[in-house]
Short mmCIF file of C-alpha atoms in Angstrom, two decimals:
data_model
loop_
_atom_site.label_atom_id
_atom_site.label_comp_id
_atom_site.label_asym_id
_atom_site.label_seq_id
_atom_site.Cartn_x
_atom_site.Cartn_y
_atom_site.Cartn_z
CA UNK C 3 11.65 4.67 15.14
CA UNK C 4 14.75 2.54 14.57
CA UNK C 5 16.13 2.03 11.10
CA UNK C 6 14.88 -1.56 11.13
CA UNK C 7 11.20 -1.49 10.29
CA UNK C 8 10.11 -4.44 12.42
CA UNK C 9 8.42 -7.74 11.57
CA UNK C 10 6.19 -8.66 8.63
CA UNK C 11 3.02 -10.52 9.65
CA UNK C 12 0.99 -12.09 6.83
CA UNK C 13 -2.62 -12.73 7.81
CA UNK C 14 -4.62 -15.37 5.94
CA UNK C 15 -8.23 -16.43 6.01
CA UNK C 16 -8.68 -20.01 4.87
CA UNK C 17 -11.55 -19.37 2.48
CA UNK C 18 -9.51 -16.61 0.79
CA UNK C 19 -6.73 -19.03 -0.21
CA UNK C 20 -8.60 -22.35 -0.40
CA UNK C 21 -8.81 -22.18 -4.21
CA UNK C 22 -5.09 -21.48 -4.67
CA UNK C 23 -3.00 -24.43 -5.80
CA UNK C 24 0.23 -25.27 -3.98
CA UNK C 25 2.34 -23.27 -6.45
CA UNK C 26 0.18 -20.18 -5.90
CA UNK C 27 0.41 -20.58 -2.11
CA UNK C 28 4.20 -20.78 -2.35
CA UNK C 29 4.19 -17.76 -4.66
CA UNK C 30 2.18 -15.72 -2.14
CA UNK C 31 4.58 -16.60 0.66
CA UNK C 32 7.62 -15.80 -1.49
CA UNK C 33 6.08 -12.50 -2.60
CA UNK C 34 5.36 -11.20 0.91
CA UNK C 35 8.37 -12.89 2.56
CA UNK C 36 6.71 -12.77 6.00
CA UNK C 37 8.45 -13.34 9.32
CA UNK C 38 5.21 -14.82 10.66
CA UNK C 39 2.00 -16.17 9.15
CA UNK C 40 -1.24 -15.86 11.13
CA UNK C 41 -4.34 -17.83 10.10
CA UNK C 42 -7.37 -16.03 11.50
CA UNK C 43 -10.14 -17.88 13.31
CA UNK C 44 -12.96 -17.12 10.86
CA UNK C 45 -13.52 -19.90 8.29
CA UNK C 46 -10.59 -21.88 9.70
CA UNK C 47 -9.90 -25.14 7.85
CA UNK C 48 -7.19 -27.53 9.05
CA UNK C 49 -6.59 -28.72 5.48
CA UNK C 50 -5.69 -25.22 4.33
CA UNK C 51 -3.61 -24.57 7.47
CA UNK C 52 -1.64 -27.74 6.78
CA UNK C 53 -0.94 -26.67 3.20
CA UNK C 54 0.26 -23.26 4.37
CA UNK C 55 2.52 -24.84 7.03
CA UNK C 56 4.03 -27.17 4.44
CA UNK C 57 4.83 -24.24 2.11
CA UNK C 58 6.03 -21.71 4.70
CA UNK C 59 9.60 -21.34 5.94
CA UNK C 60 8.53 -19.21 8.92
CA UNK C 61 6.30 -19.87 11.97
CA UNK C 62 2.61 -20.35 11.16
CA UNK C 63 0.14 -19.64 13.98
CA UNK C 64 -3.51 -20.62 13.65
CA UNK C 65 -6.08 -18.83 15.81
CA UNK C 66 -8.13 -22.02 15.95
CA UNK C 67 -5.19 -24.00 17.32
CA UNK C 68 -4.54 -25.18 20.89
CA UNK C 69 -6.11 -23.10 23.65
CA UNK C 70 -2.80 -21.83 24.99
CA UNK C 71 -0.58 -18.78 24.78
CA UNK C 72 2.09 -18.83 22.09
CA UNK C 73 4.96 -16.36 21.93
CA UNK C 74 7.19 -15.53 18.98
CA UNK C 75 9.99 -12.99 18.61
CA UNK C 76 11.06 -12.23 15.05
CA UNK C 77 13.08 -9.34 13.59
CA UNK C 78 13.49 -8.00 17.13
CA UNK C 79 9.70 -7.71 17.57
CA UNK C 80 7.77 -9.76 20.14
CA UNK C 81 4.29 -11.24 19.65
CA UNK C 82 1.87 -12.97 21.99
CA UNK C 83 -0.84 -15.07 20.32
CA UNK C 84 -3.85 -15.66 22.56
CA UNK C 85 -6.81 -17.83 21.48
CA UNK C 86 -8.83 -16.08 24.21
CA UNK C 87 -8.49 -12.82 26.14
CA UNK C 88 -8.98 -14.84 29.34
CA UNK C 89 -5.50 -16.32 28.81
CA UNK C 90 -3.81 -12.90 28.89
CA UNK C 91 -3.76 -12.80 32.70
CA UNK C 92 -0.59 -14.92 32.69
CA UNK C 93 0.82 -13.82 29.33
CA UNK C 94 4.27 -12.19 29.14
CA UNK C 95 4.66 -8.59 27.92
CA UNK C 96 5.04 -8.14 24.16
CA UNK C 97 5.11 -5.48 21.47
CA UNK C 98 1.99 -7.02 19.89
CA UNK C 99 -0.83 -9.17 21.21
CA UNK C 100 -2.85 -11.07 18.60
CA UNK C 101 -6.31 -12.22 19.69
CA UNK C 102 -9.45 -12.72 17.59
CA UNK C 103 -11.68 -12.26 20.64
CA UNK C 104 -11.27 -8.51 20.18
CA UNK C 105 -14.27 -7.30 18.19
CA UNK C 106 -16.32 -4.10 18.44
CA UNK C 107 -20.10 -4.30 18.66
CA UNK C 108 -22.77 -1.62 18.67
CA UNK C 109 -25.59 -1.51 21.18
CA UNK C 110 -28.56 -0.51 19.01
CA UNK C 111 -30.53 0.66 22.04
CA UNK C 112 -27.87 2.67 23.86
CA UNK C 113 -26.19 3.66 20.55
CA UNK C 114 -22.83 2.85 22.10
CA UNK C 115 -19.84 1.01 20.64
CA UNK C 116 -18.37 -1.69 22.81
CA UNK C 117 -15.18 -3.71 22.50
CA UNK C 118 -15.35 -7.34 23.55
CA UNK C 119 -12.35 -8.18 25.73
CA UNK C 120 -11.55 -4.55 26.58
CA UNK C 121 -11.23 -5.16 30.31
CA UNK C 122 -8.84 -8.10 29.85
CA UNK C 123 -6.50 -6.28 27.47
CA UNK C 124 -6.75 -3.18 29.66
CA UNK C 125 -5.41 -5.14 32.62
CA UNK C 126 -2.71 -6.68 30.42
CA UNK C 127 -1.68 -3.26 29.14
CA UNK C 128 -1.68 -1.75 32.65
CA UNK C 129 0.81 -4.28 34.01
CA UNK C 130 3.06 -4.12 30.94
CA UNK C 131 6.02 -1.74 31.12
CA UNK C 132 6.10 -1.02 27.37
CA UNK C 133 3.67 -0.02 24.64
CA UNK C 134 1.52 -2.82 23.24
CA UNK C 135 -0.57 -2.81 20.07
CA UNK C 136 -3.44 -5.31 19.88
CA UNK C 137 -4.16 -7.14 16.62
CA UNK C 138 -7.34 -9.04 15.80
CA UNK C 139 -8.40 -11.28 12.93
CA UNK C 140 -12.02 -10.41 13.68
CA UNK C 141 -11.46 -7.13 11.82
CA UNK C 142 -9.97 -6.35 8.42
CA UNK C 143 -6.52 -4.79 8.12
CA UNK C 144 -8.10 -1.41 7.38
CA UNK C 145 -9.30 -1.12 10.99
CA UNK C 146 -7.18 1.23 13.11
CA UNK C 147 -8.61 2.71 16.29
CA UNK C 148 -7.48 3.59 19.80
CA UNK C 149 -9.92 2.51 22.51
CA UNK C 150 -9.73 3.59 26.12
CA UNK C 151 -10.51 1.92 29.43
CA UNK C 152 -9.78 2.53 33.09
CA UNK C 153 -7.79 0.19 35.33
CA UNK C 154 -7.77 1.01 39.05
CA UNK C 155 -8.85 4.53 38.20
CA UNK C 156 -6.02 5.07 35.71
CA UNK C 157 -6.88 5.71 32.01
CA UNK C 158 -5.31 3.17 29.65
CA UNK C 159 -5.09 3.52 25.88
CA UNK C 160 -5.62 0.41 23.74
CA UNK C 161 -4.47 0.66 20.10
CA UNK C 162 -6.42 -1.93 18.07
CA UNK C 163 -5.52 -2.96 14.51
CA UNK C 164 -7.31 -5.44 12.28
CA UNK C 165 -5.28 -8.04 10.39
CA UNK C 166 -7.84 -10.00 8.34
CA UNK C 167 -7.82 -9.87 4.52
CA UNK C 168 -9.27 -6.72 2.99
CA UNK C 169 -12.37 -6.40 0.85
CA UNK C 170 -11.72 -3.98 -2.01
CA UNK C 171 -14.11 -3.64 -4.93
CA UNK C 172 -15.54 -7.04 -4.03
CA UNK C 173 -12.18 -8.83 -4.22
CA UNK C 174 -10.44 -10.31 -1.18
CA UNK C 175 -6.89 -9.01 -0.70
CA UNK C 176 -4.31 -10.75 1.46
CA UNK C 177 -2.88 -8.28 3.96
CA UNK C 178 0.71 -8.18 5.19
CA UNK C 179 1.40 -5.92 8.16
CA UNK C 180 4.81 -4.44 8.82
CA UNK C 181 4.72 -4.21 12.61
CA UNK C 182 7.19 -1.61 13.81
CA UNK C 183 8.77 -1.85 17.24
CA UNK C 184 7.07 1.34 18.42
CA UNK C 185 3.56 0.35 17.33
CA UNK C 186 3.60 1.83 13.81
CA UNK C 187 1.86 -0.54 11.42
CA UNK C 188 1.93 -0.37 7.62
CA UNK C 189 -0.35 -2.51 5.49
CA UNK C 190 0.39 -3.85 2.02
CA UNK C 191 -2.11 -6.03 0.22
CA UNK C 192 -2.55 -7.99 -2.99
CA UNK C 193 -5.72 -9.64 -4.35
CA UNK C 194 -5.74 -13.30 -3.37
CA UNK C 195 -6.10 -14.41 -6.99
CA UNK C 196 -2.92 -12.59 -8.11
CA UNK C 197 -0.54 -15.43 -7.36
CA UNK C 198 0.78 -18.27 -9.46
CA UNK C 199 -0.50 -18.02 -13.05
CA UNK C 200 -3.35 -15.87 -11.72
CA UNK C 201 -0.85 -13.00 -11.40
CA UNK C 202 -0.91 -12.62 -15.19
CA UNK C 203 -3.33 -10.17 -16.78
CA UNK C 204 -6.08 -11.95 -18.66
CA UNK C 205 -5.65 -15.21 -16.73
CA UNK C 206 -8.48 -16.51 -14.57
CA UNK C 207 -8.91 -20.00 -13.10
CA UNK C 208 -10.06 -21.55 -16.39
CA UNK C 209 -7.27 -20.05 -18.53
CA UNK C 210 -4.72 -20.94 -15.81
CA UNK C 211 -5.83 -24.58 -15.94
CA UNK C 212 -5.58 -24.63 -19.74
CA UNK C 213 -2.11 -23.10 -19.63
CA UNK C 214 -0.94 -25.74 -17.15
CA UNK C 215 -2.51 -28.53 -19.21
CA UNK C 216 -0.66 -27.26 -22.30
CA UNK C 217 2.71 -27.22 -20.59
CA UNK C 218 2.85 -23.60 -19.40
CA UNK C 219 2.83 -24.27 -15.67
CA UNK C 220 4.86 -21.23 -14.56
CA UNK C 221 5.01 -17.54 -15.40
CA UNK C 222 8.58 -18.04 -16.64
CA UNK C 223 7.34 -20.63 -19.12
CA UNK C 224 4.61 -18.30 -20.34
CA UNK C 225 7.14 -15.46 -20.68
CA UNK C 226 9.16 -17.50 -23.18
CA UNK C 227 6.12 -18.25 -25.33
CA UNK C 228 4.94 -16.19 -28.28
CA UNK C 229 1.47 -14.76 -28.55
CA UNK C 230 0.96 -17.00 -31.58
CA UNK C 231 1.63 -20.11 -29.50
CA UNK C 232 -0.72 -19.05 -26.71
CA UNK C 233 -3.51 -18.09 -29.10
CA UNK C 234 -3.61 -21.70 -30.28
CA UNK C 235 -4.91 -22.69 -26.81
CA UNK C 236 -8.67 -23.04 -26.60
CA UNK C 237 -10.27 -19.91 -25.16
CA UNK C 238 -7.29 -17.60 -25.72
CA UNK C 239 -7.71 -15.16 -28.59
CA UNK C 240 -4.91 -13.09 -30.19
CA UNK C 241 -5.47 -9.96 -28.06
CA UNK C 242 -5.65 -11.97 -24.82
CA UNK C 243 -2.53 -13.90 -25.84
CA UNK C 244 -0.60 -10.64 -26.30
CA UNK C 245 -1.88 -9.38 -22.93
CA UNK C 246 -0.78 -12.57 -21.19
CA UNK C 247 2.69 -12.61 -22.80
CA UNK C 248 3.35 -8.94 -22.01
CA UNK C 249 2.27 -9.46 -18.40
CA UNK C 250 4.40 -12.60 -18.04
CA UNK C 251 7.50 -10.88 -19.38
CA UNK C 252 6.99 -7.86 -17.13
CA UNK C 253 6.62 -10.03 -14.01
CA UNK C 254 9.24 -12.65 -14.86
CA UNK C 255 11.93 -10.09 -15.69
CA UNK C 256 10.90 -7.36 -13.24
CA UNK C 257 10.74 -4.76 -16.00
CA UNK C 258 8.40 -2.45 -17.84
CA UNK C 259 7.13 -3.77 -21.17
CA UNK C 260 6.25 -1.01 -23.61
CA UNK C 261 3.39 -1.98 -25.94
CA UNK C 262 3.39 1.13 -28.16
CA UNK C 263 5.88 3.67 -29.50
CA UNK C 264 3.94 6.52 -27.89
CA UNK C 265 6.40 8.90 -26.14
CA UNK C 266 6.09 9.27 -22.39
CA UNK C 267 5.29 12.91 -21.48
CA UNK C 268 6.60 15.42 -20.77
CA UNK C 269 8.60 15.48 -24.00
CA UNK C 270 11.25 17.85 -25.28
CA UNK C 271 13.36 19.80 -22.82
CA UNK C 272 10.80 19.83 -20.01
CA UNK C 273 12.20 18.62 -16.68
CA UNK C 274 9.69 16.62 -14.60
CA UNK C 275 9.13 17.48 -10.95
CA UNK C 276 7.80 14.50 -9.02
CA UNK C 277 4.99 15.33 -6.59
CA UNK C 278 2.96 13.55 -3.92
CA UNK C 279 0.35 14.86 -1.48
CA UNK C 280 -0.91 13.51 1.85
CA UNK C 281 -4.48 14.22 2.95
CA UNK C 282 -7.04 13.06 5.49
CA UNK C 283 -8.77 10.67 3.08
CA UNK C 284 -10.13 10.13 -0.41
CA UNK C 285 -12.39 13.17 -0.02
CA UNK C 286 -9.86 15.42 1.66
CA UNK C 287 -10.72 18.35 3.87
CA UNK C 288 -7.01 19.12 4.34
CA UNK C 289 -3.78 18.72 2.37
CA UNK C 290 -1.22 18.57 5.15
CA UNK C 291 1.95 17.36 3.41
CA UNK C 292 3.29 17.93 -0.12
CA UNK C 293 6.60 16.44 -1.26
CA UNK C 294 8.52 17.44 -4.40
CA UNK C 295 11.61 15.84 -5.92
CA UNK C 296 13.69 17.55 -8.65
CA UNK C 297 16.11 14.99 -10.14
CA UNK C 298 18.03 17.66 -12.09
CA UNK C 299 18.88 19.49 -8.88
CA UNK C 300 19.03 16.23 -6.91
CA UNK C 301 16.87 18.01 -4.36
CA UNK C 302 13.84 17.00 -2.30
CA UNK C 303 11.69 19.58 -0.54
CA UNK C 304 8.44 19.23 1.38
CA UNK C 305 5.76 21.42 2.87
CA UNK C 306 4.16 20.07 6.02
CA UNK C 307 1.56 21.43 8.40
CA UNK C 308 2.54 20.06 11.82
CA UNK C 309 -0.32 21.91 13.53
CA UNK C 310 -3.22 20.96 11.26
CA UNK C 311 -6.66 22.37 11.96
CA UNK C 312 -10.09 22.53 10.36
CA UNK C 313 -9.88 26.32 10.54
CA UNK C 314 -6.88 26.54 8.20
CA UNK C 315 -6.44 23.42 6.06
CA UNK C 316 -4.57 25.26 3.29
CA UNK C 317 -1.22 26.08 4.92
CA UNK C 318 0.84 23.41 3.14
CA UNK C 319 -0.80 24.26 -0.19
CA UNK C 320 0.01 27.97 0.16
CA UNK C 321 3.64 27.27 1.00
CA UNK C 322 3.96 24.80 -1.88
CA UNK C 323 2.51 26.96 -4.65
CA UNK C 324 4.37 30.07 -3.44
CA UNK C 325 7.66 28.15 -3.55
CA UNK C 326 6.81 26.62 -6.93
CA UNK C 327 6.09 30.00 -8.54
CA UNK C 328 9.31 31.48 -7.16
CA UNK C 329 11.49 28.58 -8.31
CA UNK C 330 9.97 27.52 -11.66
CA UNK C 331 8.49 29.64 -14.44
CA UNK C 332 6.74 26.75 -16.20
CA UNK C 333 7.13 23.51 -14.20
CA UNK C 334 6.09 20.06 -15.43
CA UNK C 335 4.61 18.12 -12.51
CA UNK C 336 4.44 14.32 -12.47
CA UNK C 337 2.17 12.48 -9.99
CA UNK C 338 1.11 8.82 -9.86
CA UNK C 339 -2.64 8.75 -10.53
CA UNK C 340 -2.39 12.53 -10.45
CA UNK C 341 -5.38 12.98 -12.75
CA UNK C 342 -7.42 10.76 -10.45
CA UNK C 343 -6.46 12.44 -7.17
CA UNK C 344 -3.55 14.83 -6.57
CA UNK C 345 -4.19 17.43 -9.27
CA UNK C 346 -7.93 17.72 -8.65
CA UNK C 347 -7.43 18.44 -4.97
CA UNK C 348 -4.44 20.76 -5.45
CA UNK C 349 -6.57 22.72 -7.94
CA UNK C 350 -9.40 22.95 -5.42
CA UNK C 351 -7.17 23.98 -2.52
CA UNK C 352 -5.30 26.58 -4.58
CA UNK C 353 -8.59 28.10 -5.75
CA UNK C 354 -9.93 28.26 -2.21
CA UNK C 355 -6.92 29.10 -0.04
CA UNK C 356 -4.50 30.91 -2.32
CA UNK C 357 -6.55 32.28 -5.25
CA UNK C 358 -3.83 34.75 -6.28
CA UNK C 359 -1.88 31.78 -7.68
CA UNK C 360 -4.79 30.29 -9.61
CA UNK C 361 -3.81 31.96 -12.92
CA UNK C 362 -0.19 30.79 -12.52
CA UNK C 363 -1.39 27.24 -11.83
CA UNK C 364 -3.68 27.21 -14.88
CA UNK C 365 -1.45 29.03 -17.36
CA UNK C 366 2.09 27.94 -16.48
CA UNK C 367 1.97 24.58 -14.69
CA UNK C 368 1.79 21.37 -16.77
CA UNK C 369 0.57 18.17 -15.12
CA UNK C 370 1.33 14.60 -16.20
CA UNK C 371 0.34 11.18 -14.92
CA UNK C 372 2.50 8.13 -15.83
CA UNK C 373 -0.09 5.77 -14.33
CA UNK C 374 -2.73 7.17 -16.67
CA UNK C 375 -0.33 6.97 -19.63
CA UNK C 376 0.78 3.39 -18.95
CA UNK C 377 -2.34 1.71 -17.56
CA UNK C 378 -5.43 3.61 -18.65
CA UNK C 379 -4.04 4.38 -22.12
CA UNK C 380 -2.47 0.91 -22.57
CA UNK C 381 0.99 2.14 -23.52
CA UNK C 382 2.94 -0.12 -21.15
CA UNK C 383 2.61 -3.15 -18.88
CA UNK C 384 4.02 -2.67 -15.39
CA UNK C 385 5.70 -5.42 -13.34
CA UNK C 386 3.85 -5.14 -10.03
CA UNK C 387 1.21 -7.58 -8.79
CA UNK C 388 -0.95 -4.46 -8.65
CA UNK C 389 -0.42 -1.09 -10.33
CA UNK C 390 -0.03 0.72 -7.02
CA UNK C 391 3.15 2.76 -6.97
CA UNK C 392 4.77 0.86 -4.10
CA UNK C 393 4.12 -2.50 -5.81
CA UNK C 394 5.57 -1.39 -9.14
CA UNK C 395 8.59 0.19 -7.44
CA UNK C 396 9.24 -2.97 -5.40
CA UNK C 397 9.05 -5.10 -8.56
CA UNK C 398 11.73 -2.84 -10.04
CA UNK C 399 13.97 -3.40 -7.01
CA UNK C 400 12.99 -0.33 -4.95
CA UNK C 401 12.04 -1.97 -1.63
CA UNK C 402 11.35 0.42 1.21
CA UNK C 403 13.37 0.28 4.40
CA UNK C 404 13.38 2.00 7.77
CA UNK C 405 10.58 4.23 9.01
CA UNK C 406 9.08 4.69 5.53
CA UNK C 407 8.33 0.95 5.39
CA UNK C 408 6.32 1.04 8.63
CA UNK C 409 3.76 3.55 7.34
CA UNK C 410 1.14 3.64 4.65
CA UNK C 411 -0.95 6.47 3.25
CA UNK C 412 -4.28 5.16 4.51
CA UNK C 413 -3.01 4.82 8.09
CA UNK C 414 -1.54 8.32 7.98
CA UNK C 415 -4.81 9.74 6.65
CA UNK C 416 -6.85 8.05 9.38
CA UNK C 417 -4.52 9.25 12.13
CA UNK C 418 -4.63 12.79 10.77
CA UNK C 419 -8.42 12.68 10.67
CA UNK C 420 -8.60 11.43 14.26
CA UNK C 421 -6.14 14.13 15.30
CA UNK C 422 -8.43 16.78 13.79
CA UNK C 423 -11.57 15.28 15.27
CA UNK C 424 -10.17 14.39 18.70
CA UNK C 425 -8.14 17.46 19.62
CA UNK C 426 -10.26 17.93 22.78
CA UNK C 427 -9.60 14.39 24.04
CA UNK C 428 -7.22 13.95 27.01
CA UNK C 429 -4.88 11.85 24.88
CA UNK C 430 -5.42 12.77 21.23
CA UNK C 431 -3.75 10.65 18.53
CA UNK C 432 -0.24 11.72 17.61
CA UNK C 433 1.72 11.62 14.35
CA UNK C 434 5.44 11.12 13.98
CA UNK C 435 5.97 14.03 11.61
CA UNK C 436 9.52 13.08 10.67
CA UNK C 437 8.44 9.52 9.83
CA UNK C 438 5.56 10.92 7.75
CA UNK C 439 7.95 13.16 5.86
CA UNK C 440 10.29 10.24 5.17
CA UNK C 441 7.31 8.24 3.90
CA UNK C 442 6.33 11.03 1.49
CA UNK C 443 9.93 11.38 0.30
CA UNK C 444 10.09 7.64 -0.35
CA UNK C 445 6.93 7.98 -2.45
CA UNK C 446 8.29 10.67 -4.75
CA UNK C 447 11.69 9.05 -5.14
CA UNK C 448 9.95 5.77 -6.02
CA UNK C 449 7.83 7.69 -8.50
CA UNK C 450 10.96 9.11 -10.13
CA UNK C 451 12.48 5.62 -10.40
CA UNK C 452 9.32 4.14 -11.92
CA UNK C 453 9.04 7.04 -14.36
CA UNK C 454 12.65 6.54 -15.47
CA UNK C 455 12.04 2.80 -15.85
CA UNK C 456 9.07 3.47 -18.14
CA UNK C 457 10.96 6.11 -20.11
CA UNK C 458 14.01 3.89 -20.64
CA UNK C 459 12.12 0.70 -21.51
CA UNK C 460 12.51 -0.39 -25.15
CA UNK C 461 9.59 0.84 -27.25
CA UNK C 462 7.57 -1.48 -29.45
CA UNK C 463 8.37 -1.56 -33.16
CA UNK C 464 5.80 -0.69 -35.79
CA UNK C 465 6.09 -4.05 -37.57
CA UNK C 466 3.69 -6.73 -36.29
CA UNK C 467 4.68 -10.34 -35.91
CA UNK C 468 2.74 -13.24 -37.34
CA UNK C 469 -0.22 -12.91 -34.98
CA UNK C 470 -0.62 -9.16 -35.42
CA UNK C 471 1.06 -8.12 -32.17
CA UNK C 472 4.03 -5.79 -32.00
CA UNK C 473 7.50 -7.09 -31.19
CA UNK C 474 9.96 -5.35 -28.90
CA UNK C 475 13.17 -3.96 -30.38
CA UNK C 476 15.25 -5.64 -27.67
CA UNK C 477 14.99 -7.77 -24.55
CA UNK C 478 17.49 -5.65 -22.64
CA UNK C 479 16.59 -5.29 -18.97
CA UNK C 480 16.15 -2.05 -17.05
CA UNK C 481 18.83 -0.10 -15.32
CA UNK C 482 18.91 -0.72 -11.57
CA UNK C 483 17.57 2.21 -9.59
#
């Protein structure tokens, strides 16, 4: 796809943001920096829509607005907003059509899935000269499926993506979609309560109100406070005060805040190799892409299976471990959440598909996880709104651009899974392998930058301040990466 990644569409549901104050709403809009804001039909509230319009400096389209077609072209990407599929008969062609009428249902008797509005969007797609992706607020942003219909005897493919906020671990997450000009869609999301003072660790609605009432109305104000000052506020104990101050300083300054003097592994002369894997889901049946970045050699290499199959899901793993053993006697691998995902599955695939390298993997390969070291072991506070790698990297100034910005790991995994399951279909899903490889490379280079930011952050001193917390040796910011 072109170097420009397309347009950012932020989708909101009114009940997800109704409890945010005006400062938090502005913070959410500034964080995502959308080209368009779309307020989905479900739970629509004109009061919330008005607040969003007042805070936004981009077009805001509400699904529950006037019953007429609205068109917008931003960042070279065209959108048609249709309150009803019946209005699409006279709608102009566009890269994206947004309509909340599109919603799958299941016939419990016939055991068939049906898509409301399929005929209308099929006719729209058939008369359009370009590719069109259909977006709907009736589905969450995790929904990604290609439906099919027939118009005048001709098969027509209908890519459908959800845009509504996500439900993850019971928390609503606002979803921002990067809509590429060729239909590639990447989703980034942040919990709805992680804006304004709510972005700070240890701060819920009650603590946020008490901070505001005491004169700490912004994260910048909190960042300049001491833990001793905050612990004097009712309901904030010494440990919570330290947590809040560390979080505020990390977010306000866009830097890593070290909370201990514990060294970041690997230590000594070991050179880290940064690794990322792509699979077909959280319980992978195939590892189809492995990327490795060696900063000492300034070299990136990847191993990709462009003809994936259920019969041989271990090709990329075999090529990776064979190369690793030939190039490095005792490598030190670094993966983000590696102990929670990458290493377990690499271990399993090596044991199953290339057992001759199992002893090398166990005896000579060291594996480290900076996410585990920083977050789970409480050695550092990271500056992202979440601790996902892309969020932390962006907070450190590593924003993605180009094709890598128009993809996300979940979308890639779902497309790969559909490719494996639908190989007998007339028009099976396809994957842009070069774009996928650029996405994986962006991941490992971001990982290297985040690792270096953690390693170079000032460590905490051993001498506690008056409230028992540890003070940093310096307030020097991070090197730009």
